[in-house]
Amino acid sequence: MSHSIRWTLYGALAACCAVASATVRADGPPPMLVPLPPVDAEEIPAPPPAPLPRPESPDELYPAVESTGSTCEMCGQGSTSCCEACRNTTRLGRLLRGIHRGLCCPDPCYNPKWTPLADAAFFTTAVRPTNQQRFRWDFAEDLNQPDRAEFFWARADGNGAGPNPNPQIAFRGVDYDELTHYVEAAQGAVGVWFEYSYRSLDADGRHFAGFGDMTTGAKTLLFDTELMQFAFQMKTFIPQGSPGKGLGTGHVSLEPGFVWGLRLSDRAFMQAELNEWIPLGGNDVYAGALLRYNVALNRELFRLPSGVLIMGVGELNGWRFQDGMFTDPTLGALRPASGDTYLNTGGGVRMYFCDRADFGVSGSFAITDEAWAQSTVRTEIRFRY
């Protein structure tokens, strides 16, 4: 018998045995249920329910921003937690409330930094100190009263330290070029600077050239918010140039002042300053104080695809004489300087290659009968670091 037939018979026999065994189990008595052991009837307390997760509080959803020296805890909350009782409705009241909050409860999310929009003017000082140096070239024509109050020249009628008049030719004004180098160092809200100049001028058919007076100063930012900034500055004019050649005044001068900045929009900014120029040690008759003020409106014109920013600037510059004398350019006689006002206006364009460098050109023109110069052209290039 072959092996395949043998294994087939073995399989059939095993199947018959399995069917018979199942039939016997089905015909037998049902299986008996075995009772479980008795359970103690004492009640077992259920465990306490687990506490539900606590929903996140607003402080966890919006964590407080750390603020040193401020009672504010949230970005932009400088208007609520600082002065709960302040609910002024008048314009003056809202202004005073905003100043109070800016000083005592500043927004901790405000990031004070230099911006091109706030530092575009040519004749008006910027409110924020910054690390920079500047090269400036001025060209001015027809300055008819250069020794007025000894602001530009010392007394120049032959009895002072300024240039003596030329007896062979009538005085026809002064044309000058002046190159200045300005260096400023800043740390936070405080900045210091110095500036020196080289002047070349033509007056009465004569030519003079040489280094002029030096200026040093310091500036402190007193109020700094996203909307408005306010600073105090002090300048000191140190005599270095020869007064007999018209390169300096021959005396020390101080100029304390205030600088102001106001953000009008994302693309417009206003700069302003108010200074009191005080001569020290000048001629007793000629030297006199004056009030100097400047206002500038900066406007972003357009931005090139490369990131270069073009800014337009319009400015108004004024000098209000409070004391002193000047030499009449026609008669050569002494005239009082007090009570007169010089006004200039003009505009310029500044190109910002990036935050570190810019170049600009501006013009200023007299709008009063008497002025320092009938026209002034100013060119600047600045580097920040």
Short mmCIF file of C-alpha atoms in Angstrom, two decimals:
data_model
loop_
_atom_site.label_atom_id
_atom_site.label_comp_id
_atom_site.label_asym_id
_atom_site.label_seq_id
_atom_site.Cartn_x
_atom_site.Cartn_y
_atom_site.Cartn_z
CA MET A 1 0.00 0.00 0.00
CA SER A 2 1.35 3.31 -0.90
CA HIS A 3 2.07 6.00 1.68
CA SER A 4 -0.60 8.38 0.33
CA ILE A 5 -3.42 5.84 0.74
CA ARG A 6 -2.23 5.03 4.26
CA TRP A 7 -2.36 8.67 5.40
CA THR A 8 -5.84 9.10 3.89
CA LEU A 9 -7.24 6.20 5.97
CA TYR A 10 -5.66 7.58 9.14
CA GLY A 11 -7.35 10.97 8.55
CA ALA A 12 -10.82 9.43 8.03
CA LEU A 13 -10.52 7.38 11.23
CA ALA A 14 -9.60 10.48 13.27
CA ALA A 15 -12.62 12.39 11.95
CA CYS A 16 -15.02 9.58 12.95
CA CYS A 17 -13.65 9.52 16.49
CA ALA A 18 -14.15 13.29 16.87
CA VAL A 19 -17.82 13.11 15.76
CA ALA A 20 -18.59 10.28 18.19
CA SER A 21 -17.07 12.13 21.12
CA ALA A 22 -19.16 15.26 20.41
CA THR A 23 -22.37 13.21 20.28
CA VAL A 24 -21.72 11.64 23.69
CA ARG A 25 -21.15 15.08 25.32
CA ALA A 26 -24.39 16.44 23.83
CA ASP A 27 -26.49 13.55 25.16
CA GLY A 28 -25.06 13.71 28.74
CA PRO A 29 -26.40 15.76 31.76
CA PRO A 30 -25.86 19.53 31.80
CA PRO A 31 -22.80 20.83 33.63
CA MET A 32 -23.27 21.84 37.30
CA LEU A 33 -22.75 25.46 38.43
CA VAL A 34 -20.26 25.77 41.27
CA PRO A 35 -21.35 28.50 43.77
CA LEU A 36 -18.91 31.33 44.50
CA PRO A 37 -17.70 31.85 48.06
CA PRO A 38 -19.80 34.31 50.12
CA VAL A 39 -18.82 37.99 49.89
CA ASP A 40 -18.74 40.28 52.94
CA ALA A 41 -21.75 42.60 52.77
CA GLU A 42 -19.84 45.58 54.28
CA GLU A 43 -20.03 48.63 51.97
CA ILE A 44 -16.74 49.72 50.50
CA PRO A 45 -16.62 53.49 49.92
CA ALA A 46 -15.85 54.61 46.41
CA PRO A 47 -12.65 56.57 45.89
CA PRO A 48 -13.04 60.36 45.62
CA PRO A 49 -13.38 61.62 42.06
CA ALA A 50 -10.30 63.10 40.46
CA PRO A 51 -10.44 66.92 40.11
CA LEU A 52 -11.26 68.25 36.69
CA PRO A 53 -8.48 70.12 34.92
CA ARG A 54 -8.64 73.86 35.71
CA PRO A 55 -9.10 76.04 32.61
CA GLU A 56 -6.25 78.36 31.80
CA SER A 57 -6.58 81.82 33.30
CA PRO A 58 -6.07 84.99 31.21
CA ASP A 59 -2.68 85.48 32.84
CA GLU A 60 -1.60 82.07 31.55
CA LEU A 61 -3.05 82.63 28.11
CA TYR A 62 -1.40 86.06 27.88
CA PRO A 63 1.62 86.05 30.16
CA ALA A 64 2.72 89.37 31.58
CA VAL A 65 5.69 91.10 30.03
CA GLU A 66 8.38 91.96 32.50
CA SER A 67 8.62 95.70 32.98
CA THR A 68 11.16 97.37 35.21
CA GLY A 69 9.92 100.35 37.17
CA SER A 70 6.40 100.22 35.75
CA THR A 71 3.03 99.27 37.18
CA CYS A 72 1.93 97.96 33.79
CA GLU A 73 1.76 94.22 33.23
CA MET A 74 0.45 93.83 29.70
CA CYS A 75 1.48 95.13 26.31
CA GLY A 76 -0.38 98.34 25.61
CA GLN A 77 -1.83 98.54 29.14
CA GLY A 78 -0.05 101.74 30.02
CA SER A 79 -3.37 103.56 30.02
CA THR A 80 -5.42 101.58 32.55
CA SER A 81 -3.44 100.33 35.51
CA CYS A 82 -1.49 103.53 35.98
CA CYS A 83 -4.23 106.05 36.68
CA GLU A 84 -7.66 104.54 37.18
CA ALA A 85 -9.21 107.87 38.15
CA CYS A 86 -7.99 109.69 35.03
CA ARG A 87 -10.99 110.15 32.77
CA ASN A 88 -10.39 113.59 31.28
CA THR A 89 -12.53 114.65 28.34
CA THR A 90 -10.88 117.93 27.35
CA ARG A 91 -7.99 118.11 24.89
CA LEU A 92 -5.64 119.52 27.51
CA GLY A 93 -6.71 116.91 30.03
CA ARG A 94 -6.09 114.06 27.60
CA LEU A 95 -2.71 115.53 26.72
CA LEU A 96 -1.67 115.78 30.37
CA ARG A 97 -2.97 112.28 31.03
CA GLY A 98 -0.96 110.91 28.12
CA ILE A 99 2.19 112.64 29.38
CA HIS A 100 1.63 111.25 32.87
CA ARG A 101 1.19 107.72 31.56
CA GLY A 102 4.20 107.99 29.29
CA LEU A 103 6.40 109.02 32.22
CA CYS A 104 5.03 106.82 35.00
CA CYS A 105 3.53 103.85 33.17
CA PRO A 106 5.22 103.32 29.80
CA ASP A 107 4.18 100.53 27.48
CA PRO A 108 6.63 97.66 28.17
CA CYS A 109 6.28 96.47 24.57
CA TYR A 110 7.50 99.79 23.11
CA ASN A 111 10.95 99.35 21.59
CA PRO A 112 12.76 102.72 21.53
CA LYS A 113 15.13 102.87 18.57
CA TRP A 114 16.44 105.17 15.86
CA THR A 115 14.28 105.41 12.73
CA PRO A 116 14.95 107.24 9.44
CA LEU A 117 11.57 108.98 9.62
CA ALA A 118 12.47 110.73 12.90
CA ASP A 119 15.91 111.92 11.77
CA ALA A 120 15.61 113.34 8.26
CA ALA A 121 15.79 117.13 8.80
CA PHE A 122 18.82 119.17 7.70
CA PHE A 123 18.62 122.26 9.94
CA THR A 124 16.65 120.77 12.87
CA THR A 125 18.26 118.55 15.50
CA ALA A 126 17.00 114.98 15.90
CA VAL A 127 15.49 114.18 19.28
CA ARG A 128 17.02 110.71 19.78
CA PRO A 129 20.76 110.31 20.47
CA THR A 130 22.54 107.82 18.23
CA ASN A 131 26.06 106.67 17.38
CA GLN A 132 26.96 108.45 14.16
CA GLN A 133 29.28 110.75 12.31
CA ARG A 134 28.33 113.31 9.70
CA PHE A 135 30.12 115.26 6.99
CA ARG A 136 28.32 118.48 6.02
CA TRP A 137 29.05 121.09 3.39
CA ASP A 138 27.29 124.49 3.39
CA PHE A 139 27.39 127.09 0.65
CA ALA A 140 25.79 130.46 1.50
CA GLU A 141 25.48 133.71 -0.46
CA ASP A 142 24.81 137.35 0.41
CA LEU A 143 25.24 137.43 4.18
CA ASN A 144 24.80 141.18 4.72
CA GLN A 145 25.06 141.58 8.51
CA PRO A 146 27.66 139.02 9.60
CA ASP A 147 28.51 140.68 12.93
CA ARG A 148 24.91 140.95 14.19
CA ALA A 149 24.95 140.12 17.93
CA GLU A 150 28.36 138.45 17.26
CA PHE A 151 26.62 135.22 16.28
CA PHE A 152 28.55 134.61 13.03
CA TRP A 153 31.35 137.20 13.22
CA ALA A 154 32.89 139.30 15.96
CA ARG A 155 32.39 143.07 15.81
CA ALA A 156 33.59 144.13 12.34
CA ASP A 157 33.49 147.94 12.23
CA GLY A 158 37.19 148.41 12.96
CA ASN A 159 36.70 148.63 16.74
CA GLY A 160 36.29 144.95 17.52
CA ALA A 161 37.95 141.58 17.05
CA GLY A 162 36.26 140.92 13.69
CA PRO A 163 37.59 141.71 10.19
CA ASN A 164 38.27 145.37 9.56
CA PRO A 165 36.21 146.99 6.80
CA ASN A 166 37.83 147.50 3.42
CA PRO A 167 37.99 151.29 2.84
CA GLN A 168 38.48 150.85 -0.89
CA ILE A 169 35.24 149.03 -1.61
CA ALA A 170 31.69 149.14 -0.28
CA PHE A 171 30.54 146.14 1.71
CA ARG A 172 28.57 143.81 -0.54
CA GLY A 173 28.03 140.85 1.76
CA VAL A 174 29.77 137.59 2.52
CA ASP A 175 29.78 134.36 0.53
CA TYR A 176 31.19 131.35 2.30
CA ASP A 177 31.73 127.60 2.13
CA GLU A 178 31.97 125.60 5.33
CA LEU A 179 32.83 121.93 5.81
CA THR A 180 32.01 120.41 9.21
CA HIS A 181 32.70 117.01 10.73
CA TYR A 182 30.29 115.90 13.47
CA VAL A 183 30.81 112.86 15.74
CA GLU A 184 28.21 111.64 18.24
CA ALA A 185 28.36 108.80 20.77
CA ALA A 186 25.19 107.60 22.48
CA GLN A 187 24.25 105.13 25.18
CA GLY A 188 20.54 104.66 25.68
CA ALA A 189 18.86 108.01 26.23
CA VAL A 190 22.11 110.02 26.59
CA GLY A 191 24.39 111.27 23.84
CA VAL A 192 27.48 113.51 23.60
CA TRP A 193 29.11 115.01 20.52
CA PHE A 194 31.69 117.38 19.14
CA GLU A 195 31.94 119.21 15.83
CA TYR A 196 34.71 121.16 14.14
CA SER A 197 34.67 123.14 10.91
CA TYR A 198 36.77 124.48 8.06
CA ARG A 199 35.55 127.76 6.56
CA SER A 200 36.39 129.55 3.32
CA LEU A 201 34.85 132.98 2.63
CA ASP A 202 34.93 135.96 0.33
CA ALA A 203 34.13 139.44 1.68
CA ASP A 204 34.86 142.89 0.24
CA GLY A 205 37.18 141.44 -2.39
CA ARG A 206 39.20 139.60 0.25
CA HIS A 207 39.48 135.85 0.79
CA PHE A 208 40.04 134.04 4.09
CA ALA A 209 40.17 130.34 4.90
CA GLY A 210 40.98 128.20 7.92
CA PHE A 211 39.55 126.16 10.76
CA GLY A 212 36.55 127.65 12.53
CA ASP A 213 35.13 127.34 16.02
CA MET A 214 34.45 123.99 17.68
CA THR A 215 31.14 122.85 19.18
CA THR A 216 30.59 120.28 21.92
CA GLY A 217 27.31 119.21 23.45
CA ALA A 218 25.20 116.68 25.29
CA LYS A 219 21.61 115.55 24.86
CA THR A 220 19.30 113.64 27.21
CA LEU A 221 16.00 112.08 26.19
CA LEU A 222 13.51 112.99 28.93
CA PHE A 223 10.24 111.63 27.52
CA ASP A 224 10.10 108.71 25.11
CA THR A 225 6.91 107.10 23.78
CA GLU A 226 5.89 105.76 20.40
CA LEU A 227 3.90 108.92 19.69
CA MET A 228 6.17 111.66 21.08
CA GLN A 229 9.72 112.23 22.30
CA PHE A 230 11.17 115.17 24.21
CA ALA A 231 14.83 115.91 25.00
CA PHE A 232 17.07 118.55 26.57
CA GLN A 233 20.37 119.54 24.98
CA MET A 234 23.26 121.84 25.85
CA LYS A 235 25.78 123.15 23.32
CA THR A 236 29.06 124.91 24.01
CA PHE A 237 30.76 126.93 21.26
CA ILE A 238 34.53 127.04 21.80
CA PRO A 239 36.52 129.75 19.95
CA GLN A 240 39.15 128.13 17.71
CA GLY A 241 38.97 130.12 14.47
CA SER A 242 40.59 133.50 13.92
CA PRO A 243 37.98 136.23 14.51
CA GLY A 244 40.07 138.76 12.54
CA LYS A 245 39.62 136.60 9.41
CA GLY A 246 35.93 135.96 9.99
CA LEU A 247 36.52 132.31 10.88
CA GLY A 248 35.08 132.53 14.41
CA THR A 249 33.45 134.80 16.96
CA GLY A 250 36.36 135.03 19.41
CA HIS A 251 34.25 134.16 22.47
CA VAL A 252 32.57 131.22 24.20
CA SER A 253 28.82 130.77 23.79
CA LEU A 254 26.30 128.49 25.47
CA GLU A 255 23.07 127.25 23.92
CA PRO A 256 20.62 125.31 26.10
CA GLY A 257 17.53 124.07 24.35
CA PHE A 258 14.72 121.57 23.97
CA VAL A 259 14.17 119.13 21.12
CA TRP A 260 10.81 117.60 20.29
CA GLY A 261 9.61 114.83 17.98
CA LEU A 262 6.02 113.91 17.05
CA ARG A 263 4.92 110.91 15.00
CA LEU A 264 2.10 112.06 12.71
CA SER A 265 1.60 108.75 10.89
CA ASP A 266 3.52 105.72 9.72
CA ARG A 267 4.98 107.85 6.93
CA ALA A 268 5.18 111.36 8.45
CA PHE A 269 7.09 112.83 11.40
CA MET A 270 7.60 116.33 12.83
CA GLN A 271 10.88 117.58 14.33
CA ALA A 272 11.22 120.81 16.31
CA GLU A 273 13.69 122.56 18.59
CA LEU A 274 13.87 125.74 20.68
CA ASN A 275 17.25 127.11 21.82
CA GLU A 276 18.58 130.16 23.63
CA TRP A 277 22.00 131.28 22.38
CA ILE A 278 23.99 133.09 25.11
CA PRO A 279 27.38 134.72 24.33
CA LEU A 280 30.02 134.80 27.09
CA GLY A 281 32.95 137.19 26.96
CA GLY A 282 32.06 138.87 23.67
CA ASN A 283 32.07 142.55 22.88
CA ASP A 284 30.10 144.44 25.53
CA VAL A 285 28.18 146.44 22.92
CA TYR A 286 27.71 143.98 20.06
CA ALA A 287 27.29 140.56 21.68
CA GLY A 288 23.67 139.73 22.48
CA ALA A 289 21.42 136.76 23.18
CA LEU A 290 18.99 135.35 20.63
CA LEU A 291 16.25 132.74 20.44
CA ARG A 292 16.76 130.13 17.74
CA TYR A 293 13.98 127.78 16.61
CA ASN A 294 13.51 125.21 13.85
CA VAL A 295 10.57 123.10 12.67
CA ALA A 296 10.74 120.29 10.09
CA LEU A 297 8.15 118.01 8.50
CA ASN A 298 9.52 114.69 7.24
CA ARG A 299 7.55 112.60 4.75
CA GLU A 300 8.37 109.22 3.27
CA LEU A 301 8.05 109.60 -0.50
CA PHE A 302 8.70 106.10 -1.77
CA ARG A 303 10.81 103.02 -1.19
CA LEU A 304 12.74 101.34 -3.99
CA PRO A 305 12.60 97.55 -4.45
CA SER A 306 16.20 97.37 -3.26
CA GLY A 307 15.15 98.81 0.12
CA VAL A 308 16.48 102.33 -0.52
CA LEU A 309 14.22 104.90 1.15
CA ILE A 310 13.58 108.38 -0.29
CA MET A 311 12.48 111.02 2.25
CA GLY A 312 11.24 114.55 1.61
CA VAL A 313 11.78 117.34 4.16
CA GLY A 314 10.27 120.82 4.53
CA GLU A 315 11.72 123.23 7.13
CA LEU A 316 11.22 126.63 8.75
CA ASN A 317 14.15 128.25 10.59
CA GLY A 318 14.00 131.38 12.76
CA TRP A 319 16.25 133.64 14.84
CA ARG A 320 14.79 136.21 17.26
CA PHE A 321 17.36 138.76 18.44
CA GLN A 322 17.02 139.89 22.04
CA ASP A 323 20.06 142.11 22.48
CA GLY A 324 23.25 143.36 20.85
CA MET A 325 24.22 145.52 17.88
CA PHE A 326 25.35 145.17 14.28
CA THR A 327 27.20 147.25 11.70
CA ASP A 328 25.03 148.84 9.03
CA PRO A 329 26.35 147.46 5.71
CA THR A 330 25.68 150.75 3.87
CA LEU A 331 26.62 153.50 6.33
CA GLY A 332 28.95 151.57 8.61
CA ALA A 333 27.13 152.89 11.68
CA LEU A 334 26.00 150.91 14.72
CA ARG A 335 22.41 149.65 14.73
CA PRO A 336 20.49 147.83 17.48
CA ALA A 337 19.87 144.16 16.76
CA SER A 338 17.19 143.49 19.36
CA GLY A 339 13.61 143.00 18.23
CA ASP A 340 14.43 141.77 14.72
CA THR A 341 13.59 138.31 13.38
CA TYR A 342 15.23 136.31 10.62
CA LEU A 343 13.16 133.63 8.88
CA ASN A 344 14.27 131.05 6.34
CA THR A 345 12.33 128.25 4.70
CA GLY A 346 13.20 125.50 2.29
CA GLY A 347 13.19 121.80 1.60
CA GLY A 348 15.34 118.87 0.69
CA VAL A 349 15.52 115.20 -0.18
CA ARG A 350 17.37 112.52 1.74
CA MET A 351 18.20 109.03 0.47
CA TYR A 352 18.68 106.22 3.00
CA PHE A 353 20.77 103.43 1.52
CA CYS A 354 20.11 101.46 4.72
CA ASP A 355 19.91 102.17 8.46
CA ARG A 356 23.66 102.78 8.52
CA ALA A 357 24.16 105.37 5.78
CA ASP A 358 22.28 108.17 4.03
CA PHE A 359 22.90 111.13 1.73
CA GLY A 360 20.88 114.31 1.30
CA VAL A 361 20.72 117.79 -0.23
CA SER A 362 18.62 120.73 0.97
CA GLY A 363 18.13 124.40 0.20
CA SER A 364 17.12 127.25 2.53
CA PHE A 365 15.97 130.71 1.40
CA ALA A 366 15.27 133.95 3.25
CA ILE A 367 11.64 135.06 3.51
CA THR A 368 12.35 138.22 5.52
CA ASP A 369 14.04 141.38 4.26
CA GLU A 370 16.98 140.80 6.59
CA ALA A 371 18.56 137.37 6.94
CA TRP A 372 21.85 135.63 7.58
CA ALA A 373 22.12 134.59 3.94
CA GLN A 374 19.72 134.95 1.04
CA SER A 375 20.27 131.33 0.06
CA THR A 376 22.02 128.34 1.60
CA VAL A 377 22.66 124.93 0.05
CA ARG A 378 23.44 122.09 2.46
CA THR A 379 24.80 118.67 1.53
CA GLU A 380 25.22 115.85 4.04
CA ILE A 381 26.42 112.28 4.21
CA ARG A 382 26.01 110.36 7.47
CA PHE A 383 27.19 107.02 8.84
CA ARG A 384 25.74 105.25 11.88
CA TYR A 385 27.27 102.41 13.83
#
